[in-house]
Coordinates of C-alpha atoms in Angstrom, one line a residue:
Chain A
M1 CA 155.7 129.0 169.1
S2 CA 154.7 125.9 167.1
A3 CA 157.6 125.9 165.5
S4 CA 160.1 125.4 168.0
T5 CA 158.6 122.8 170.1
D6 CA 159.1 121.2 166.9
I7 CA 162.8 121.4 167.0
A8 CA 163.6 121.6 170.8
G9 CA 160.2 120.0 172.3
I10 CA 161.7 115.8 171.7
G11 CA 157.9 115.0 174.2
S12 CA 159.5 116.5 177.8
G13 CA 156.7 119.5 177.5
I14 CA 157.7 122.6 177.7
D15 CA 160.6 123.2 175.9
P16 CA 162.9 124.9 177.9
A17 CA 163.5 128.0 175.6
E18 CA 159.8 129.1 175.6
A19 CA 160.3 127.5 180.5
E20 CA 163.2 130.9 180.5
Y21 CA 160.7 133.4 178.4
R22 CA 158.1 133.0 180.7
R23 CA 160.5 132.9 183.6
A24 CA 161.6 135.9 182.5
K25 CA 158.0 138.2 181.5
Q26 CA 157.3 137.1 185.2
R27 CA 160.0 139.1 186.4
E28 CA 159.4 141.5 184.2
A29 CA 155.6 141.2 186.1
L30 CA 157.0 141.1 189.6
R31 CA 159.6 144.2 188.9
R32 CA 156.4 146.7 187.2
K33 CA 154.4 145.9 190.7
V34 CA 157.2 146.1 193.1
L35 CA 159.6 148.6 192.3
P36 CA 156.6 151.5 192.5
C37 CA 156.2 150.1 195.6
L38 CA 159.1 150.8 196.7
G39 CA 159.3 153.9 195.2
I40 CA 156.6 155.1 197.2
L41 CA 158.4 153.5 200.8
I42 CA 161.2 155.4 199.7
G43 CA 159.4 158.9 199.2
I44 CA 158.0 158.4 203.1
A45 CA 160.6 157.2 204.4
V46 CA 162.5 160.6 203.4
W47 CA 159.5 162.6 204.8
A48 CA 160.0 161.3 208.0
A49 CA 163.5 161.2 208.0
L50 CA 163.0 165.1 206.9
V51 CA 160.7 166.1 209.8
E52 CA 162.8 164.4 212.3
F53 CA 166.1 165.8 211.4
L54 CA 165.1 169.0 210.8
K55 CA 163.1 169.2 213.9
V56 CA 159.7 170.6 211.8
P57 CA 157.2 171.6 214.3
P58 CA 153.7 169.3 214.7
F59 CA 152.0 172.4 213.1
I60 CA 154.2 172.8 210.0
A61 CA 154.1 169.2 208.6
P62 CA 153.3 166.1 210.3
S63 CA 155.6 162.3 210.7
P64 CA 154.1 159.8 208.3
L65 CA 153.8 157.8 211.4
V66 CA 151.5 160.6 213.6
V67 CA 149.4 160.8 210.0
L68 CA 148.6 157.0 210.0
E69 CA 147.4 157.6 214.1
T70 CA 145.4 160.2 212.7
L71 CA 144.2 158.3 210.1
I72 CA 143.2 155.9 212.5
A73 CA 141.8 157.9 215.4
K74 CA 139.7 160.5 214.0
S75 CA 138.7 158.2 210.9
D76 CA 134.9 159.2 212.1
V77 CA 135.3 162.1 211.4
L78 CA 137.3 161.9 208.0
L79 CA 134.0 159.2 206.7
S80 CA 131.6 161.5 208.3
N81 CA 132.6 164.0 205.5
L82 CA 133.8 162.0 203.4
W83 CA 129.9 161.0 202.3
P84 CA 129.1 164.4 201.3
T85 CA 131.8 164.9 199.0
V86 CA 131.6 161.3 197.9
I87 CA 127.5 162.3 196.7
E88 CA 128.3 165.7 195.8
A89 CA 131.1 164.0 193.3
V90 CA 129.8 161.0 191.9
G91 CA 125.9 162.6 191.8
G92 CA 127.8 166.3 189.1
F93 CA 130.0 163.4 188.0
I94 CA 126.8 161.6 186.6
I95 CA 124.5 164.7 186.2
G96 CA 127.0 166.8 183.8
N97 CA 128.1 163.4 182.1
L98 CA 123.6 162.7 180.8
F99 CA 123.7 166.4 180.4
A100 CA 127.0 166.3 177.7
I101 CA 125.7 162.9 175.9
S102 CA 122.2 164.2 175.9
L103 CA 123.6 167.8 174.1
A104 CA 126.4 165.7 171.7
T105 CA 124.1 163.8 170.6
L106 CA 121.7 166.6 169.6
F107 CA 124.6 168.6 168.3
V108 CA 125.4 165.5 165.6
H109 CA 121.7 165.6 164.5
R110 CA 121.6 169.3 164.3
K111 CA 124.2 171.4 163.0
T112 CA 122.8 174.6 163.3
L113 CA 122.3 173.8 167.1
S114 CA 126.4 173.0 167.2
E115 CA 127.5 175.5 165.3
T116 CA 125.6 178.3 167.1
F117 CA 126.0 177.1 171.1
F118 CA 129.5 175.0 170.7
P119 CA 131.6 178.2 170.4
L120 CA 128.9 179.8 173.8
V121 CA 130.4 176.0 175.7
V122 CA 134.2 176.4 175.0
L123 CA 133.8 180.1 176.0
I124 CA 131.9 179.1 179.6
N125 CA 134.1 176.7 179.9
S126 CA 137.2 178.8 179.6
I127 CA 136.3 180.1 182.7
P128 CA 138.1 178.7 185.7
V129 CA 136.2 176.4 188.3
V130 CA 137.8 178.3 191.4
A131 CA 136.1 182.0 189.4
K132 CA 133.0 180.1 188.5
A133 CA 132.3 178.1 191.9
P134 CA 131.3 181.3 193.2
I135 CA 129.4 182.6 191.2
L136 CA 127.4 179.0 191.4
V137 CA 127.5 179.1 195.6
L138 CA 126.0 182.7 195.3
L139 CA 122.9 181.4 192.5
L140 CA 122.3 178.3 194.3
G141 CA 122.9 178.7 198.2
N142 CA 125.2 176.8 200.8
G143 CA 123.6 173.2 200.8
F144 CA 124.3 170.1 198.4
A145 CA 123.5 171.9 194.8
P146 CA 126.0 174.4 194.4
K147 CA 128.6 171.4 194.5
I148 CA 126.9 169.3 193.0
A149 CA 126.8 172.0 190.3
I150 CA 130.8 172.6 190.7
A151 CA 131.4 168.9 190.0
A152 CA 129.2 168.9 186.6
V153 CA 130.1 171.4 185.5
I154 CA 133.5 170.7 185.6
S155 CA 132.6 166.9 184.2
F156 CA 130.5 168.7 181.6
F157 CA 133.7 170.1 179.0
P158 CA 135.6 167.3 178.4
T159 CA 132.5 164.5 178.1
L160 CA 131.4 167.1 175.3
V161 CA 134.0 167.7 173.0
N162 CA 135.0 164.0 173.5
M163 CA 131.6 162.7 172.5
V164 CA 130.6 164.6 169.8
R165 CA 134.0 163.7 168.1
G166 CA 133.8 159.7 169.2
L167 CA 130.3 160.5 167.2
E168 CA 131.7 161.6 164.1
A169 CA 134.6 160.0 163.6
V170 CA 132.6 157.0 161.8
N171 CA 134.8 155.5 159.7
P172 CA 133.1 156.7 156.0
Q173 CA 133.7 153.3 154.5
A174 CA 131.2 152.5 157.2
M175 CA 129.3 155.3 157.1
E176 CA 129.2 154.5 153.4
L177 CA 127.3 150.4 154.2
M178 CA 125.0 152.2 155.9
R179 CA 123.8 153.8 153.3
V180 CA 124.5 151.4 150.8
L181 CA 122.0 149.0 153.4
S182 CA 119.4 152.5 153.1
A183 CA 120.2 152.8 156.9
S184 CA 117.5 155.2 158.9
K185 CA 119.6 157.9 160.3
R186 CA 118.3 156.1 164.1
E187 CA 119.9 153.4 162.9
I188 CA 123.4 154.7 162.1
F189 CA 123.1 156.3 165.4
L190 CA 122.2 153.3 167.3
K191 CA 124.0 150.9 165.8
L192 CA 127.4 152.8 164.5
R193 CA 128.2 155.8 165.9
L194 CA 126.9 155.6 169.7
Y195 CA 129.7 152.2 169.5
N196 CA 132.3 154.0 168.1
S197 CA 131.8 157.3 170.6
L198 CA 132.3 154.4 173.3
P199 CA 135.7 154.3 173.7
Y200 CA 136.2 158.6 173.6
L201 CA 133.2 158.9 176.6
F202 CA 135.0 156.6 178.3
S203 CA 138.5 158.7 178.3
A204 CA 136.6 162.1 178.9
L205 CA 134.9 160.1 182.0
R206 CA 138.0 159.1 183.2
I207 CA 139.1 162.3 183.3
S208 CA 136.4 163.9 184.7
A209 CA 135.9 161.5 187.4
S210 CA 138.7 162.8 188.8
S211 CA 138.1 166.3 188.2
S212 CA 134.5 166.0 189.9
V213 CA 135.9 165.4 192.6
V214 CA 138.1 168.2 192.2
G215 CA 135.9 170.0 191.6
A216 CA 133.1 169.6 194.8
I217 CA 136.2 169.6 196.7
V218 CA 136.6 173.8 195.4
G219 CA 132.9 173.9 196.3
E220 CA 133.2 173.1 199.6
W221 CA 136.3 175.5 200.7
I222 CA 133.7 178.3 198.9
G223 CA 130.9 178.2 201.5
S224 CA 130.7 174.8 204.0
N225 CA 131.1 173.3 206.7
Y226 CA 131.2 169.5 206.1
G227 CA 133.2 167.5 203.1
I228 CA 136.8 167.0 202.6
G229 CA 137.4 170.4 201.4
A230 CA 135.1 172.4 204.9
L231 CA 137.7 170.0 206.7
I232 CA 141.0 170.9 204.9
I233 CA 140.2 174.9 205.6
Q234 CA 138.8 173.5 209.4
A235 CA 142.3 171.8 209.3
T236 CA 144.6 174.2 208.4
Y237 CA 143.4 177.3 210.0
A238 CA 143.3 174.9 213.2
F239 CA 147.7 174.4 212.5
D240 CA 146.1 170.3 212.5
S241 CA 149.2 169.4 210.4
A242 CA 148.5 165.7 210.5
L243 CA 144.6 166.0 210.1
L244 CA 145.2 167.7 207.4
Y245 CA 147.3 165.1 205.5
A246 CA 145.2 162.7 206.8
T247 CA 142.4 164.5 205.0
V248 CA 144.1 165.2 201.8
L249 CA 144.9 161.3 201.9
V250 CA 141.2 160.0 202.5
G251 CA 140.3 162.8 199.1
S252 CA 142.8 161.7 197.0
A253 CA 141.9 157.5 197.8
F254 CA 139.0 158.2 197.0
S255 CA 139.8 160.0 193.8
V256 CA 141.8 157.0 193.1
L257 CA 139.0 154.6 193.8
F258 CA 136.7 156.6 191.6
F259 CA 139.2 156.8 188.7
M260 CA 139.6 153.0 188.6
A261 CA 135.7 152.2 188.9
I262 CA 135.6 154.1 185.4
S263 CA 138.6 152.3 184.1
L264 CA 137.2 149.3 185.0
A265 CA 133.6 149.6 183.4
E266 CA 135.8 150.6 180.5
R267 CA 137.3 147.1 180.2
L268 CA 134.2 145.6 180.9
I269 CA 132.1 147.5 178.2
V270 CA 134.4 148.1 175.5
R271 CA 135.6 144.4 174.5
W272 CA 136.6 145.4 171.3
Q273 CA 139.6 147.0 170.0
P274 CA 139.5 150.9 170.3
P275 CA 141.1 152.9 168.1
A276 CA 143.9 155.3 169.3
V277 CA 141.9 157.7 171.4
A278 CA 144.0 160.7 172.5
Chain B
M1 CA 138.4 123.7 150.8
A2 CA 136.0 121.2 151.1
M3 CA 132.6 123.8 150.4
A4 CA 131.1 121.4 148.5
E5 CA 127.9 120.9 150.9
P6 CA 126.8 124.5 151.6
L7 CA 127.1 124.9 148.1
A8 CA 124.0 123.4 146.9
R9 CA 122.0 125.9 149.2
V10 CA 123.9 129.6 147.8
S11 CA 122.3 128.7 144.3
P12 CA 119.7 126.2 145.0
G13 CA 118.5 125.2 141.3
A14 CA 121.5 126.8 139.8
P15 CA 124.1 124.3 139.6
P16 CA 127.4 126.0 138.2
D17 CA 127.5 124.3 134.6
K18 CA 124.0 125.3 133.7
R19 CA 124.0 128.8 135.1
P20 CA 122.6 130.6 131.8
R21 CA 125.4 133.1 130.6
A22 CA 123.5 135.4 129.0
D23 CA 120.0 135.4 129.1
G24 CA 119.8 139.0 127.6
E25 CA 119.1 140.8 130.6
V26 CA 121.5 143.7 131.6
A27 CA 122.8 143.4 135.3
V28 CA 124.3 147.3 135.4
A29 CA 124.0 149.6 131.9
C30 CA 126.2 153.4 132.6
R31 CA 125.2 156.0 129.4
N32 CA 126.8 158.8 128.7
V33 CA 128.0 158.9 132.5
S34 CA 130.1 162.0 134.2
V35 CA 130.6 163.2 137.3
R36 CA 132.8 166.2 138.1
F37 CA 133.4 167.5 141.5
I38 CA 133.9 171.3 142.6
T39 CA 136.9 172.1 144.8
D40 CA 138.6 175.7 145.6
R41 CA 141.5 175.2 143.3
R42 CA 139.2 173.6 140.2
T43 CA 136.5 171.3 139.2
V44 CA 137.9 168.0 138.6
T45 CA 136.3 166.2 136.2
A46 CA 136.8 161.7 137.5
L47 CA 134.5 160.8 134.6
D48 CA 133.9 161.5 131.4
D49 CA 131.2 161.0 129.5
V50 CA 131.3 157.1 130.1
S51 CA 129.4 154.0 128.8
F52 CA 129.3 150.4 129.5
S53 CA 126.7 147.2 129.8
V54 CA 127.0 144.2 132.1
E55 CA 124.8 141.6 131.4
N56 CA 123.5 139.7 134.1
G57 CA 126.0 136.7 135.8
G58 CA 128.7 138.6 134.3
F59 CA 132.4 139.3 136.0
M60 CA 133.5 142.9 135.2
T61 CA 136.6 143.9 136.5
L62 CA 137.7 148.1 136.2
L63 CA 141.1 148.6 134.7
G64 CA 142.9 151.7 134.9
P65 CA 145.5 154.3 137.2
S66 CA 145.0 155.7 140.3
G67 CA 143.0 158.9 139.3
C68 CA 140.9 157.0 136.6
G69 CA 137.5 157.4 137.8
K70 CA 136.7 153.9 138.5
S71 CA 135.4 154.0 142.4
T72 CA 133.7 157.2 141.7
L73 CA 131.9 154.8 139.0
L74 CA 131.1 151.8 141.3
R75 CA 129.6 154.6 143.4
V76 CA 127.3 155.7 140.9
V77 CA 126.4 152.1 140.3
A78 CA 125.7 151.7 144.0
D79 CA 123.9 155.2 144.6
L80 CA 126.6 156.6 146.9
L81 CA 126.8 159.1 143.9
A82 CA 125.1 161.2 141.7
P83 CA 126.6 161.0 138.7
T84 CA 126.7 165.2 136.7
S85 CA 124.8 163.6 133.8
G86 CA 124.2 161.0 132.4
T87 CA 122.1 157.6 133.2
V88 CA 122.9 154.5 134.9
S89 CA 120.5 151.3 135.5
V90 CA 121.0 148.7 137.4
L91 CA 118.9 145.6 136.6
G92 CA 116.4 147.7 134.7
R93 CA 115.5 150.4 137.6
T94 CA 117.6 153.5 139.0
P95 CA 120.0 153.1 141.5
R96 CA 117.9 154.3 144.4
E97 CA 115.6 151.5 143.6
A98 CA 118.0 149.1 143.6
R99 CA 119.4 150.1 146.6
L100 CA 116.4 149.7 148.1
D101 CA 115.8 146.6 147.3
R102 CA 119.4 145.2 148.6
A103 CA 120.1 144.5 144.9
L104 CA 123.1 145.3 145.7
G105 CA 125.8 144.5 147.4
F106 CA 129.2 146.1 148.5
V107 CA 132.4 145.1 149.5
F108 CA 135.1 148.3 150.5
Q109 CA 138.6 148.4 150.2
D110 CA 139.4 148.4 153.7
A111 CA 136.8 145.4 155.0
A112 CA 134.7 148.0 157.3
L113 CA 134.2 145.7 159.8
L114 CA 132.8 147.6 162.8
P115 CA 135.3 146.1 165.4
W116 CA 132.7 145.6 168.3
R117 CA 130.9 143.0 166.2
T118 CA 132.1 139.4 165.5
A119 CA 132.3 137.7 162.6
L120 CA 129.0 136.4 162.7
E121 CA 127.1 139.7 163.9
N122 CA 129.2 142.0 161.1
V123 CA 127.3 139.5 158.2
S124 CA 124.0 139.7 159.9
L125 CA 124.2 143.4 160.4
P126 CA 121.9 144.0 156.7
L127 CA 119.4 142.3 158.6
E128 CA 119.2 144.7 161.2
V129 CA 118.9 148.1 159.3
G130 CA 116.9 149.7 156.0
G131 CA 113.9 147.9 157.2
H132 CA 115.0 143.9 155.8
R133 CA 114.6 142.0 159.3
G134 CA 114.2 138.4 157.6
L135 CA 116.4 136.3 154.5
P136 CA 114.2 135.7 151.3
A137 CA 113.5 132.2 151.1
G138 CA 116.2 129.7 150.7
A139 CA 118.6 132.5 151.3
P140 CA 122.0 131.2 152.9
T141 CA 122.1 132.4 156.8
P142 CA 125.3 134.5 158.2
G143 CA 126.5 131.0 160.0
E144 CA 126.5 129.4 155.6
L145 CA 128.2 132.3 154.3
L146 CA 130.7 132.4 156.6
R147 CA 131.2 128.7 155.5
L148 CA 130.8 129.7 152.3
V149 CA 134.1 132.2 152.5
G150 CA 135.9 129.3 154.7
L151 CA 135.5 131.1 157.7
E152 CA 133.6 128.0 160.1
G153 CA 135.2 128.1 163.2
W154 CA 136.1 132.1 163.8
E155 CA 131.6 133.2 163.5
A156 CA 132.8 134.4 167.0
S157 CA 136.1 136.2 166.9
F158 CA 135.8 140.0 167.0
P159 CA 137.2 141.8 163.4
H160 CA 140.9 142.4 165.8
E161 CA 141.1 138.7 166.3
L162 CA 141.2 137.8 162.0
S163 CA 143.8 138.5 159.9
G164 CA 143.7 141.3 157.2
G165 CA 142.3 138.8 154.6
M166 CA 140.0 136.3 156.8
R167 CA 138.3 140.3 157.5
Q168 CA 137.6 140.6 154.0
R169 CA 136.5 137.3 154.2
V170 CA 134.0 138.1 156.5
S171 CA 132.9 141.8 154.5
I172 CA 132.1 139.3 151.5
A173 CA 130.2 136.7 153.6
R174 CA 127.6 140.4 154.5
A175 CA 127.6 141.4 150.9
L176 CA 126.4 138.3 150.1
L177 CA 124.0 138.3 152.8
G178 CA 120.2 138.3 151.9
G179 CA 121.3 136.8 147.5
P180 CA 121.8 140.6 146.1
R181 CA 122.1 140.3 142.3
I182 CA 125.1 142.0 142.0
L183 CA 128.1 142.2 143.9
L184 CA 130.3 145.9 143.8
M185 CA 134.2 145.5 145.2
D186 CA 136.8 147.9 145.5
E187 CA 140.0 146.8 145.7
P188 CA 138.8 144.9 147.9
F189 CA 142.1 142.8 147.7
G190 CA 144.3 146.2 147.8
A191 CA 145.6 146.2 150.8
L192 CA 146.6 142.1 151.0
D193 CA 150.2 140.2 150.7
E194 CA 150.1 138.8 147.1
I195 CA 150.0 135.3 148.5
T196 CA 146.5 135.2 150.3
R197 CA 145.2 138.1 147.3
D198 CA 145.9 134.9 144.8
R199 CA 143.7 132.9 147.1
L200 CA 141.1 135.1 147.7
N201 CA 141.1 135.6 143.9
E202 CA 141.0 131.8 142.8
E203 CA 138.1 131.4 146.1
L204 CA 136.0 134.6 144.2
R205 CA 136.1 133.4 140.9
R206 CA 134.7 130.3 142.9
I207 CA 132.2 132.0 144.6
W208 CA 131.0 133.7 141.2
L209 CA 130.6 130.6 139.8
Q210 CA 128.5 129.1 142.2
T211 CA 126.3 132.1 143.3
G212 CA 126.0 133.3 139.7
T213 CA 125.9 136.9 141.4
T214 CA 127.5 139.6 139.1
I215 CA 130.4 141.4 139.9
L216 CA 132.0 144.6 139.2
F217 CA 135.5 144.5 140.5
V218 CA 138.2 147.1 141.0
T219 CA 141.6 146.4 140.9
H220 CA 144.9 148.7 139.6
S221 CA 146.4 144.8 138.5
V222 CA 146.8 143.3 135.4
Y223 CA 147.0 140.3 136.8
E224 CA 144.0 140.6 139.3
A225 CA 141.8 141.8 135.7
I226 CA 142.3 139.0 134.2
Y227 CA 142.2 136.4 136.6
L228 CA 139.1 137.9 137.7
G229 CA 136.9 138.9 134.7
E230 CA 135.1 137.6 132.1
T231 CA 135.4 141.7 130.5
V232 CA 138.0 144.1 131.6
L233 CA 136.9 147.5 131.8
V234 CA 140.1 149.7 131.1
L235 CA 140.2 153.1 132.4
A236 CA 142.2 156.0 131.8
A237 CA 142.6 159.1 133.8
N238 CA 142.1 162.6 133.9
P239 CA 139.7 162.6 132.8
G240 CA 138.3 159.0 133.9
R241 CA 137.1 158.0 130.5
V242 CA 136.5 154.4 129.0
R243 CA 139.5 153.5 126.9
A244 CA 138.5 149.6 126.0
A245 CA 136.4 146.8 127.1
V246 CA 138.4 143.5 126.5
E247 CA 136.8 139.8 126.6
I248 CA 138.7 138.1 128.3
D249 CA 138.7 134.4 126.6
L250 CA 139.7 132.1 128.8
P251 CA 138.3 129.0 130.0
R252 CA 135.4 129.2 133.1
E253 CA 137.2 127.3 135.6
R254 CA 140.7 129.0 135.9
A255 CA 143.7 127.9 138.0
L256 CA 145.6 130.8 139.1
A257 CA 148.4 128.8 136.7
I258 CA 146.6 130.2 134.0
R259 CA 148.5 133.3 134.9
E260 CA 151.6 131.6 133.7
T261 CA 150.0 130.4 130.2
E262 CA 150.6 131.6 126.5
P263 CA 147.3 133.1 126.5
F264 CA 147.1 135.3 129.2
N265 CA 150.6 136.7 128.2
R266 CA 148.4 137.8 124.7
I267 CA 145.8 139.4 127.0
T268 CA 148.3 141.0 129.4
A269 CA 150.2 142.5 126.4
K270 CA 146.9 144.2 125.0
L271 CA 146.1 145.5 128.5
R272 CA 148.5 146.8 128.8
E273 CA 149.0 148.4 125.9
H274 CA 145.4 149.8 126.0
L275 CA 146.5 151.4 129.7
A276 CA 150.2 153.5 127.4
G277 CA 147.5 154.6 124.7
E278 CA 147.6 157.2 127.2
A279 CA 148.5 160.4 126.3

């Protein structure tokens, strides 16, 4: 940059090549925002056109306009059913991840425990959520508890695996450095392993933010008369396709917001350049 | 780089010219040190009956091909690895005692900086672990050490914002914190480009003259070994053993251009002979 200003910037401030580069960059940034929006709009338009021209009856699929009307008209019903799902998903997310982080810490310090119980954890995780859900409903009844438990179980595993990996995947020379400095195990954990695990942790948290919402909704399908999951079932049985679509939209909006909140937290906390984390 | 001001603080009472060159005290002594690693396929003898010693304030470079155990030797001195047989004494004590007393500083091949810490915080790390909270009286602070290695103004930068050479400078500053008597350096400039490497070689010589720290420096570059060292320990591979210890008879104040002089070339030729002496 300095070289090009030396050549072309004869007291004029910004040289033309640099200005052109900046304009190109702005155009590119704009393109990247506008094009996806355009894609979504086209999708909605195609949807509207199909419903209109094929004369799809309203109990099979609604037109986007009707969905929008329903979103506004039934906003109170939608919101009052959103809150339980939010509480279940976020509650499960927090509990599941706290458990996972604690267990990962224990596993890293007690190899025998890890070798004994890690296979069991993998085994339990391999049971699909839809199969785990009824078991937890039987165990915990019909209230908030089973849904929180399902969301927690679903959040737990990716975090446990990634956290163990992040705590262990420490630069070997940094480990040697700690030994040269005669650091204690506790100091190595607090000054080295914990920070090292944060990028791994957040990549797991982003996954479990979305999946905890799935967990809560699946829990509500099985036994509940409130929440996004319950509303989905009710709307389906009532052939109220507009309400069904509106409910799904509200649920996804929450899921996306949750995901974005975690990504924001990551950007605020992990300010250094993390190594490439799968 | 203008370094005159902080230098006085780095080695109080020991101006470069009056620093005792050989006061009889031995900094590091290895006697008949062997290290064997057992793997599934075979037992590897990394070091076989290695003996050498470095006087206090000396600068020894360990030169040899890969696989000659020079890094292993450094790790034995640093108490990162226990020898299979033989004895190691560091300032008259065991390596473990020397480590616990922070008599050793270690510079790794990759700077081994913690990416979530700024340059200054990385240099300060030794004060936060291992029960060494305070600096000894008169010892240079982390900020002064960053100035010593030419990084004034970069204190708040994170490692990913620094070049490879700058990261290695931070790592040298960190190793110097607390004024260790011995600095162990494991191919610290091996991953750097030649221009940066030359500059850091020059600065390391200067830091050595100023601080009086004993340095053990591992390298596989013949030029680096001669330019930096007062003694070059030539090692042979498979198994790792000492081939020769060559005194470098060059002036204490060395410009990089010394590498193009006749005496330097003679030493180069001699070392190459020792290196080629392998069966």
